[in-house]
Coordinates of C-alpha atoms and ligand atoms in Angstrom, one line a residue:
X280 CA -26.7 24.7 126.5
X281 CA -29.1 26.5 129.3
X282 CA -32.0 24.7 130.8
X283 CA -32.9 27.5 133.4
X284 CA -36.6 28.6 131.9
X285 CA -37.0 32.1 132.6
X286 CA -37.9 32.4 136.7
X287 CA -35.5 30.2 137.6
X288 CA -34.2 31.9 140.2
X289 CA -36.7 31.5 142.7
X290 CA -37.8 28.2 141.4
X291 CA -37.2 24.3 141.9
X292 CA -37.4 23.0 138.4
X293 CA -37.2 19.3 137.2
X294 CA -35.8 17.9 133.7
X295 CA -36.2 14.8 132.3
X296 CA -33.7 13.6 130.5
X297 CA -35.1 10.2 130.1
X298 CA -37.8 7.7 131.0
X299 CA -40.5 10.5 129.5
X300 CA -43.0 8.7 127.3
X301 CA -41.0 5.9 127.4
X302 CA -39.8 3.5 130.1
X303 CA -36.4 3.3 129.9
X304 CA -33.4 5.6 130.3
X305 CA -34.6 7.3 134.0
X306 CA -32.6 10.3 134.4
X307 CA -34.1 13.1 136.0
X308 CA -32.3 17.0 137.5
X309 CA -33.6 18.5 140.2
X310 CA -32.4 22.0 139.9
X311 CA -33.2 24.7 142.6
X312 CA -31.3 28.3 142.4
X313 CA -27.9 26.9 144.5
X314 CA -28.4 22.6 143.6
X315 CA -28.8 20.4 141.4
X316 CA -29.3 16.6 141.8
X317 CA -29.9 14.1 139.7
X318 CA -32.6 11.5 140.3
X319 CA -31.2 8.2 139.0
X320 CA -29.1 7.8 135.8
X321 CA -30.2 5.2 133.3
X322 CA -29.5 3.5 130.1
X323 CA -32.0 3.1 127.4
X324 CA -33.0 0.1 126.2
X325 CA -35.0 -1.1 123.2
X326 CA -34.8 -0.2 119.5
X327 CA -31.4 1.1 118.2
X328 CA -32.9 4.6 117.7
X329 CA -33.8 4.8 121.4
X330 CA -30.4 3.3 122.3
X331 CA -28.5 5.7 120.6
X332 CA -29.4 7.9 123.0
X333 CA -27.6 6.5 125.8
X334 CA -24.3 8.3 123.4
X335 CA -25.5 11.8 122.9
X336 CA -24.4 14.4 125.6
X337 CA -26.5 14.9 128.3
X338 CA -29.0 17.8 128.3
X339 CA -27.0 19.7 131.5
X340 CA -23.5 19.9 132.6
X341 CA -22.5 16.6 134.4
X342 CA -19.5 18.5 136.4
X343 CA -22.3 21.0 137.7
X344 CA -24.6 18.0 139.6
X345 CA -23.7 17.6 142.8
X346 CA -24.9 14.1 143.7
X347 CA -26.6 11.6 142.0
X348 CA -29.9 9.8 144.3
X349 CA -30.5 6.2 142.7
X350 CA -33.9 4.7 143.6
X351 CA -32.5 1.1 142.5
X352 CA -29.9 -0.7 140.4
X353 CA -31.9 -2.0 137.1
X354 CA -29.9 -1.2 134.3
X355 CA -32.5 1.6 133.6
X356 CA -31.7 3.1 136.5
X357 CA -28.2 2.9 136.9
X358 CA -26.5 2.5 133.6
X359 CA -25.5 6.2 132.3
X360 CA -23.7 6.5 135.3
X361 CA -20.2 5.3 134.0
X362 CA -20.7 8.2 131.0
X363 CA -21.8 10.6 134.1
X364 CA -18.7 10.6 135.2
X365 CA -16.6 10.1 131.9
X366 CA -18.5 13.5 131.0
X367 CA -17.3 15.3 134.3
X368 CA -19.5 14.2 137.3
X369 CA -17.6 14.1 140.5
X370 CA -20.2 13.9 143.1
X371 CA -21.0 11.4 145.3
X372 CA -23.9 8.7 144.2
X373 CA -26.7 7.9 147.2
X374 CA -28.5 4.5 147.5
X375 CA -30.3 2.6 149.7
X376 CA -28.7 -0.4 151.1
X377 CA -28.3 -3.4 149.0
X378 CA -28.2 -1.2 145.4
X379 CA -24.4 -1.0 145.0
X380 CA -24.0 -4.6 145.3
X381 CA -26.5 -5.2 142.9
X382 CA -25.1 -1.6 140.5
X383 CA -21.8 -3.4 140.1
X384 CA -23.2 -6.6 138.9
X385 CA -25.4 -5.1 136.8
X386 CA -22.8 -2.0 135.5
X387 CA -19.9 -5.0 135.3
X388 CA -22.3 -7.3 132.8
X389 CA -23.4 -4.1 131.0
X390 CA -19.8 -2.8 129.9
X391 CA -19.2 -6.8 129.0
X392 CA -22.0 -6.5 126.5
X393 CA -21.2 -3.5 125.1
X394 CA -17.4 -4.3 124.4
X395 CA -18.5 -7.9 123.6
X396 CA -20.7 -5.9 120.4
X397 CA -18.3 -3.3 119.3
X398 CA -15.5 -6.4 118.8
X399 CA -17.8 -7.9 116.7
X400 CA -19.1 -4.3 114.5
X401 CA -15.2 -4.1 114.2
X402 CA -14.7 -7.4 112.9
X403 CA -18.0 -7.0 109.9
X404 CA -16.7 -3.6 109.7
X405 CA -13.6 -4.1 108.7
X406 CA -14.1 -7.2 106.7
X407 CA -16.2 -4.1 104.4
X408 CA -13.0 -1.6 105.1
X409 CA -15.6 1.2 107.6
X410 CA -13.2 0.3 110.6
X411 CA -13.4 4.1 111.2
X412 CA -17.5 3.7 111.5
X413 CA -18.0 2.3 114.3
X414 CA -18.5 4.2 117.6
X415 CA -16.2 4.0 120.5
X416 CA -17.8 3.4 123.6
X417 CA -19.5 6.1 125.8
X418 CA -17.2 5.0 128.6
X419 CA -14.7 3.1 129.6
X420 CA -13.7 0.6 132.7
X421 CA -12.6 2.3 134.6
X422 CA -15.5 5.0 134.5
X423 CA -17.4 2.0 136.0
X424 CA -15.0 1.7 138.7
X425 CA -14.9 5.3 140.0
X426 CA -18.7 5.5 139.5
X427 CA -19.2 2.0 141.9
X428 CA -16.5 4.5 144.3
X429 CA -18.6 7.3 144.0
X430 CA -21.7 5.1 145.8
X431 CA -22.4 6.1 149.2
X432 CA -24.8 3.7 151.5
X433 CA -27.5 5.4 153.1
X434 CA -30.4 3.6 155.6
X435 CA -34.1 3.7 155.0
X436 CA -35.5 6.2 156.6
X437 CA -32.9 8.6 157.8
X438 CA -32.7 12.2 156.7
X439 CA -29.3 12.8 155.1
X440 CA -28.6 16.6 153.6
X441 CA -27.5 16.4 150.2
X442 CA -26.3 19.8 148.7
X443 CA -28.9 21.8 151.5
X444 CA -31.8 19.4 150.6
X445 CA -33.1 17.4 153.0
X446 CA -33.3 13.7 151.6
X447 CA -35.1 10.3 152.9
X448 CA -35.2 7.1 151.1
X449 CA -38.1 5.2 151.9
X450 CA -39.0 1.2 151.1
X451 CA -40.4 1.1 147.3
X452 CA -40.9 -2.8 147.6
X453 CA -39.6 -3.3 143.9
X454 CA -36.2 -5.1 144.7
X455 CA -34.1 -5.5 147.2
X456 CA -32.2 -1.9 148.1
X457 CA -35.4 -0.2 146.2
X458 CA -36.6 3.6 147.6
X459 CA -38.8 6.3 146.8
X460 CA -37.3 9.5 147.4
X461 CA -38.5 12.4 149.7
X462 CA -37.1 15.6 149.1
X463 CA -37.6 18.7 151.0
X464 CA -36.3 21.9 149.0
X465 CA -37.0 24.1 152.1
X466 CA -40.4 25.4 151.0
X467 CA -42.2 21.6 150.7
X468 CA -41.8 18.0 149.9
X469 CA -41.3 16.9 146.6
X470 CA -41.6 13.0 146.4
X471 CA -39.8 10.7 143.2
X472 CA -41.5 7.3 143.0
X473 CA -38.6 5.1 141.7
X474 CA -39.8 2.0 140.7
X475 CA -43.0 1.1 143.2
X476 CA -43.3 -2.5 143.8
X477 CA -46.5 -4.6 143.2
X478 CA -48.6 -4.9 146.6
X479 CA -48.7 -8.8 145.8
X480 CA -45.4 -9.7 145.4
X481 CA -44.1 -12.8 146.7
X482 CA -40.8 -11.5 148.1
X483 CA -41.2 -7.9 149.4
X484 CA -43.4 -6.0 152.0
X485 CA -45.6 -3.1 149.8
X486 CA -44.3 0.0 149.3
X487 CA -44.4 2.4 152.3
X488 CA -46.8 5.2 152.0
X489 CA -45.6 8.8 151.0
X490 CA -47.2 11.7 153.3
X491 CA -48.5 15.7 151.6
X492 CA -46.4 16.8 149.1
X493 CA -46.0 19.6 146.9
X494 CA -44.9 17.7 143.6
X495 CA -44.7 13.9 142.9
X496 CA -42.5 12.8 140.2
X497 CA -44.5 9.2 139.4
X498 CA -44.0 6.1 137.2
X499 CA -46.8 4.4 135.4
X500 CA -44.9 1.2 133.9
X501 CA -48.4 -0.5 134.8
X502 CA -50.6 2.4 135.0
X503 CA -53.3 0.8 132.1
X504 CA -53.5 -2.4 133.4
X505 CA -54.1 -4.7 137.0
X506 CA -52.6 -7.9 137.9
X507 CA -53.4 -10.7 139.5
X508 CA -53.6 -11.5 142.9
X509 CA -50.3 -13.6 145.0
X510 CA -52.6 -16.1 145.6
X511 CA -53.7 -16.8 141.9
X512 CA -50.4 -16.2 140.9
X513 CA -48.9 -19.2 143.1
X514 CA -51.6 -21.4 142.2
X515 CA -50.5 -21.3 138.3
X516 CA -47.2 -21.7 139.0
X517 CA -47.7 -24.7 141.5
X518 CA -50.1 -26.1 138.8
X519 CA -47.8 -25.9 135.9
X520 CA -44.6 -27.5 137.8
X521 CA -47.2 -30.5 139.5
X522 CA -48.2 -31.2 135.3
X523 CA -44.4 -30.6 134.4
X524 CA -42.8 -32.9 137.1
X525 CA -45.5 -35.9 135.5
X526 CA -44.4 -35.3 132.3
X527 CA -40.9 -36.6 133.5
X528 CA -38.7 -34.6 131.2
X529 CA -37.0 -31.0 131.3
X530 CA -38.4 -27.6 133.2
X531 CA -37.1 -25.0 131.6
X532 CA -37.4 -21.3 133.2
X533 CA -36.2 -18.5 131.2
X534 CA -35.8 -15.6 134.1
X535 CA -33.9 -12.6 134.4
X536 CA -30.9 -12.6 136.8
X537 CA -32.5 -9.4 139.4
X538 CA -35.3 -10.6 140.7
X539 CA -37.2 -12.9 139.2
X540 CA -35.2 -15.7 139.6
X541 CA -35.3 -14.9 143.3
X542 CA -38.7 -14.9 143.6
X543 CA -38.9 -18.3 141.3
X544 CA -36.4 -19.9 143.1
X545 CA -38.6 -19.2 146.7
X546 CA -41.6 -20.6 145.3
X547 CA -39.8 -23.6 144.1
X548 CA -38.5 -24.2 147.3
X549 CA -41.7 -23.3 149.3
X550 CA -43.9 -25.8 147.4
X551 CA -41.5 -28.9 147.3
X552 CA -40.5 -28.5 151.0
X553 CA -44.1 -28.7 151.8
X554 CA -44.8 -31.0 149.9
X555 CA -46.7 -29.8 146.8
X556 CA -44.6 -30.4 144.2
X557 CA -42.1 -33.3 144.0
X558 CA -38.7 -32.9 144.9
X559 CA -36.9 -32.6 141.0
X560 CA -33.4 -31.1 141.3
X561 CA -33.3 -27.6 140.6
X562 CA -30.3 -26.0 139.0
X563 CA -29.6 -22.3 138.2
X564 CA -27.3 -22.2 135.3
X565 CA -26.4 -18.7 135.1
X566 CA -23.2 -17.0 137.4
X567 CA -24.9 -13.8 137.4
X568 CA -27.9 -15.1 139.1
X569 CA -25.8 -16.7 141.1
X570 CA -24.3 -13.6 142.3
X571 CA -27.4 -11.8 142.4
X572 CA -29.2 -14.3 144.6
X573 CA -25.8 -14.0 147.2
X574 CA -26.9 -10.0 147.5
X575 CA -30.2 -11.2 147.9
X576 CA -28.9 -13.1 151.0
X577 CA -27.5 -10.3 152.7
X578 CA -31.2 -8.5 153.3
X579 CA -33.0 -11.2 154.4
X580 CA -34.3 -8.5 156.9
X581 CA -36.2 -6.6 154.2
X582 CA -38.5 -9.5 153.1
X583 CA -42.0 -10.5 154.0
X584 CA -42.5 -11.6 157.3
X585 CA -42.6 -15.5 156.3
X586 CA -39.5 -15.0 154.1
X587 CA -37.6 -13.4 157.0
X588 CA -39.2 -16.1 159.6
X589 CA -37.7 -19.0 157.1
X590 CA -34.2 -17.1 157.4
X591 CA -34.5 -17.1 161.1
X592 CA -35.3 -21.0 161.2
X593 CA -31.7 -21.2 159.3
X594 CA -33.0 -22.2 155.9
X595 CA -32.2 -20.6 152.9
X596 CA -35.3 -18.8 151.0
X597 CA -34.0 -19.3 147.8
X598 CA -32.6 -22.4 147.9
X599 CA -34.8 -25.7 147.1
X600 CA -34.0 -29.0 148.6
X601 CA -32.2 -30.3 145.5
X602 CA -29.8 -27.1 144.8
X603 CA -27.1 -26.5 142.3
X604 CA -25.8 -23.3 140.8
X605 CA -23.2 -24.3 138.0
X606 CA -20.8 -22.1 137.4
X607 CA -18.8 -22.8 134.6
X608 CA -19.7 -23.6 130.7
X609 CA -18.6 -26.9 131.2
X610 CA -20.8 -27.7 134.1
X611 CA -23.7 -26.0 132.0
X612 CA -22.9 -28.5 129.4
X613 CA -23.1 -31.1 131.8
X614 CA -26.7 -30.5 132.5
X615 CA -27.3 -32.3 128.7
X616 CA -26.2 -35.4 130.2
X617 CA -28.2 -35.7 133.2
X618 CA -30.9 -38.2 132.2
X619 CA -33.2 -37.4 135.1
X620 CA -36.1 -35.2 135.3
X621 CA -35.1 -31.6 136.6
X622 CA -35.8 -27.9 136.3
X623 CA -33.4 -25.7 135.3
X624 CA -33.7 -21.6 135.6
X625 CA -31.4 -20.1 133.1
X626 CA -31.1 -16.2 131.3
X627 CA -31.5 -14.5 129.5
X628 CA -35.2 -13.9 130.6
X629 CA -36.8 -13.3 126.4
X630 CA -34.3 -16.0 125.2
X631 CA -32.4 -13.6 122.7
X632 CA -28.8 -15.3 124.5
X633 CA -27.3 -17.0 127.3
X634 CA -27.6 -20.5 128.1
X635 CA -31.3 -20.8 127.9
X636 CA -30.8 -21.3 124.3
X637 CA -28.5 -24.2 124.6
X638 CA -31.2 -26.0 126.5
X639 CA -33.7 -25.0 124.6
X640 CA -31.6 -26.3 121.6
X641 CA -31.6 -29.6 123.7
X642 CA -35.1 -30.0 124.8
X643 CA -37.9 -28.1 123.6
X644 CA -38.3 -30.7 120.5
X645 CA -39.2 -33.2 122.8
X646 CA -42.5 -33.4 123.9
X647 CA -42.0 -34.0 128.1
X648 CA -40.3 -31.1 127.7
X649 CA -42.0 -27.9 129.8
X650 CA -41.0 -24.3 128.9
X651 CA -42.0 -22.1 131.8
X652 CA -42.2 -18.4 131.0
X653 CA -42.4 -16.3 134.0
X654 CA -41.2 -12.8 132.9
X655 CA -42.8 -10.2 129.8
X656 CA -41.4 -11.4 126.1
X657 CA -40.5 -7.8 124.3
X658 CA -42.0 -8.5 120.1
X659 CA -39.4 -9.7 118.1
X660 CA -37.8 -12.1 121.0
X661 CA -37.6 -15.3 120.7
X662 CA -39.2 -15.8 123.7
X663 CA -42.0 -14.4 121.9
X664 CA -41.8 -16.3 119.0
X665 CA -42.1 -19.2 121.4
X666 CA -44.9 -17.7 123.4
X667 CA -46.8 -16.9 120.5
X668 CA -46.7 -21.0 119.3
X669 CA -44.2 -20.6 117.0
X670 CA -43.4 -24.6 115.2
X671 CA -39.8 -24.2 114.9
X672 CA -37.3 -21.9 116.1
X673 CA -33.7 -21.4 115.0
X674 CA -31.3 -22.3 118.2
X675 CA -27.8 -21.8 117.6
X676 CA -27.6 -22.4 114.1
X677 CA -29.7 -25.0 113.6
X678 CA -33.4 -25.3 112.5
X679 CA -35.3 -27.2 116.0
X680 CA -39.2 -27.9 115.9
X681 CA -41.6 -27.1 119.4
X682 CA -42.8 -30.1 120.5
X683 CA -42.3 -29.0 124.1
X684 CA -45.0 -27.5 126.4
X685 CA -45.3 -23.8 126.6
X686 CA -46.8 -22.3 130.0
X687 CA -47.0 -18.5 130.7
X688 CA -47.1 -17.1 134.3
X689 CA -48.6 -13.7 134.2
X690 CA -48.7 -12.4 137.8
X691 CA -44.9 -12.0 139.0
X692 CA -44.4 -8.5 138.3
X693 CA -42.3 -6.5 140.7
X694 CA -44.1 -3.3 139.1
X695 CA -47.1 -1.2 140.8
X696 CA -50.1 -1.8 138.8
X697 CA -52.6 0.8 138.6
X698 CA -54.9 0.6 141.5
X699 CA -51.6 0.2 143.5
X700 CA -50.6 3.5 141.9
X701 CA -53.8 5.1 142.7
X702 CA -53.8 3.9 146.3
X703 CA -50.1 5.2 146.8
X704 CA -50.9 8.3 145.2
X705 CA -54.3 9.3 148.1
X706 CA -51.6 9.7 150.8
X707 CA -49.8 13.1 148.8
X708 CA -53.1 15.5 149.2
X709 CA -53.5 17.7 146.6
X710 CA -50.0 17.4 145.3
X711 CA -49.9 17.9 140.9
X712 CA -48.4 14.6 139.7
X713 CA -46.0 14.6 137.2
X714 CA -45.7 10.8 135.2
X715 CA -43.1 9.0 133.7
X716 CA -41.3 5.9 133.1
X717 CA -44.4 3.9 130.8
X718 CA -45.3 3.9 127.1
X719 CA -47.5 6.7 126.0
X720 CA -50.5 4.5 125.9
X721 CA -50.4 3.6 130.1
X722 CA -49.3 7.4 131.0
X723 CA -52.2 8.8 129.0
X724 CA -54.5 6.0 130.4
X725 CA -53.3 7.1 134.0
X726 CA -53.3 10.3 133.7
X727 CA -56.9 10.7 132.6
X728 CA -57.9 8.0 135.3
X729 CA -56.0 10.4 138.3
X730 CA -57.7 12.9 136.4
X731 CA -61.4 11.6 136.6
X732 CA -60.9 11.3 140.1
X733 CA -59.8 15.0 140.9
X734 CA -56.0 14.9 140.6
X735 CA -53.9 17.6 139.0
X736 CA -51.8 15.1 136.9
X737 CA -49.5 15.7 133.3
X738 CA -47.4 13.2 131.3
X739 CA -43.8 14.8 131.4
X740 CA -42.3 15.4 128.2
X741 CA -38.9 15.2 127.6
X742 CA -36.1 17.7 127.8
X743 CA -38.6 20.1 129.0
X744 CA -38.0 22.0 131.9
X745 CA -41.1 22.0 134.3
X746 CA -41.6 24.1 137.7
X747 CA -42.6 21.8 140.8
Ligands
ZN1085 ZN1 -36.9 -1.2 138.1

């Protein structure tokens, strides 16, 4: 299979081969007449049709990329990389600091989950005799451990030549070891946004700003819509756990393990230290949280100027007075037991597994009970179901009715929204933008507001090769 379009010789040409008109599956080459680099390397995620994806072959020769630039670990980001290198890539991978810490929790829990399910196809499978139809995996351990080997560390900022481009990974605000990319190809800048983080996050510094560029390979996750400000956001959630904490029962946070439990866990621990909010234990029942909010530790540096002036007074950010991280499944039972009010943060963040369903099994059919959902709810969750006032819910097996309280906390996206975008976007000059990573709906809806305000802008389709 070629992907060099006619004048390729002369030409730097991009290909997506994910994240276009959809927001998962980020995987984009960068292919000039003597290089090519791949910018990130994702899974899908979603429906099975779009997940089948993350099987087929990929739409270039792996052994022909060179080096692999990942803008940060999310699964969507990082999780092809394994087949990568099953299929023949031998390059090195370059991330900021932070993101292979993070890639190897994330990569490690990933090809759990996916052995986990094919043990359990085989078992219905062959209960039905079809042994034979189900699908091996794309890739195996140890693919995960030469692609974590393959990561090379490189600082913010610095100017690193990969394969005769010149490279700089610059603070994307997002999570912690995010970057936007800055690429020079010898005749001009070409800029890839990543994941941009939201100016009024709670946790990280906004994005730095990109200077005149050629080409700008942009994501519009949020590109239709605006959030709230920190402020408003902080209020809510102080509100909700003052009402929750009279109530006297269970606080229940749903989160997911990157991220938003880090930023929860701050807030938690900001308002009862001063004071705001009593002082109810707090207890994150989930080891990969756990181990996430350890790498989290080890930038304290990168953080807003108050989170990094709490570090320097020797307190922990993320821990709250009353802290406990239980480990085991027998300490998670535990937490039954414990007839005292307390808030517990536990994954997975829509509620489809993990131990937040074992607490919700315990709790949310009585009516002290608060359910705290801080994080989107995809349709067809049961987070949803919740969200949307569902009366009863089936929780592991058995039939439980909501009488809990259900709260939802809108404003803690670590995404860009669209006037962030917009303001990022003034500092490239007259630079066409290219868009990716959102649903069809927001990259339209972006692309005709850059549009309306002078800027050459397309929506990037997929698998089609596309001079910058
Ligand atoms: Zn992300």
């Amino acid at each position: 299979m070629t992907t060099d379009p006619p004048d390729a010789a002369s030409a730097t040409v991009l290909l997506s081969a994910g994240a276009a008109e959809t927001v998962t599956g980020s995987c984009h080459l960068l292919r000039t007449p003597d290089t090519r680099i791949l910018i990130d390397c994702g899974m899908f995620q979603g429906p099975p049709e779009l997940e089948r994806r993350n099987r087929e072959p990929f739409p270039f020769d792996p052994a022909e990329v060179q080096a692999v630039l990942v803008t940060h670990a999310h699964l969507d980001h990082v999780g092809r990389l394994p087949k990568l290198v099953a299929d023949g890539f031998a390059g090195p991978v370059l991330a900021a600091p932070g993101t292979r810490t993070i890639a190897e929790i994330i990569l490690r829990d990933a090809a759990k989950i996916a052995r986990e399910d094919r043990a359990r196809a085989l078992r219905k499978a062959r209960r039905a005799g079809r042994e034979d139809e189900v699908e091996p995996l794309p890739y195996e351990e140890e693919d995960v451990d030469r692609a974590l080997e393959a990561f090379r560390t490189v600082s913010y900022d610095e100017t690193v030549e990969v394969a005769g481009l010149k490279v700089r990974f610059r603070p994307a605000g997002h999570v912690i070891g995010s970057a936007w990319l800055e690429i020079d190809d010898g005749s001009g800048t070409l800029i890839a946004s990543g994941d941009l983080g939201n100016r009024e996050s709670i946790l990280h510094p906004t994005p730095d700003r990109p200077q005149e560029a050629r080409a700008v390979l942009c994501e519009a996750t949020y590109g239709d819509r605006t959030h709230r400000s920190r402020e408003a956001t902080r209020a809510e959630l102080r509100e909700v756990l003052a009402e929750a904490a009279e109530a006297g029962g269970r606080v229940l946070i749903p989160t997911f393990a990157l991220e938003r439990t880090q930023t929860v866990l701050y807030e938690i621990a900001r308002l009862q230290r001063s004071g705001e909010i009593p002082e109810l234990p707090v207890f994150l029942d989930s080891p990969m949280a756990t181990r996430m909010t350890a790498a989290y530790r080890e930038h304290l540096d990168r953080f807003r100027p108050e989170v990094r002036d709490l570090a320097d007074d020797g307190i922990d950010p993320f821990a709250p007075p009353r802290f406990e991280t239980t480990v085991s499944s027998d300490e998670s039972r535990a937490l039954n037991d414990l007839d005292e009010p307390a808030i517990v943060l536990a994954g997975s963040g829509m509620m489809t597994g993990g131990r937040i369903v074992h607490h919700l099994k315990h709790h949310i059919w009585k009516p002290e009970t608060h359910l705290i959902v801080v994080g989107y709810q995809a349709s067809g969750t049961l987070g949803r179901a919740l969200v949307d006032g569902a009366q009863r819910v089936r929780l592991v097996g058995d039939e439980i009715a909501v009488r809990g309280k259900i709260h939802t906390i809108g404003g803690l996206s670590a995404h860009a929204d669209r006037d962030d975008l917009t303001a990022w976007l003034a500092d490239v000059g007259d630079a066409a933008v290219h868009l990716v990573h959102g649903e069809p709906d927001a990259l339209v809806a972006f692309r005709d507001h850059l549009r309306e305000r002078g800027r050459t802008a397309q929506v990037v389709k997929d698998g089609e090769p596309l001079e910058v």
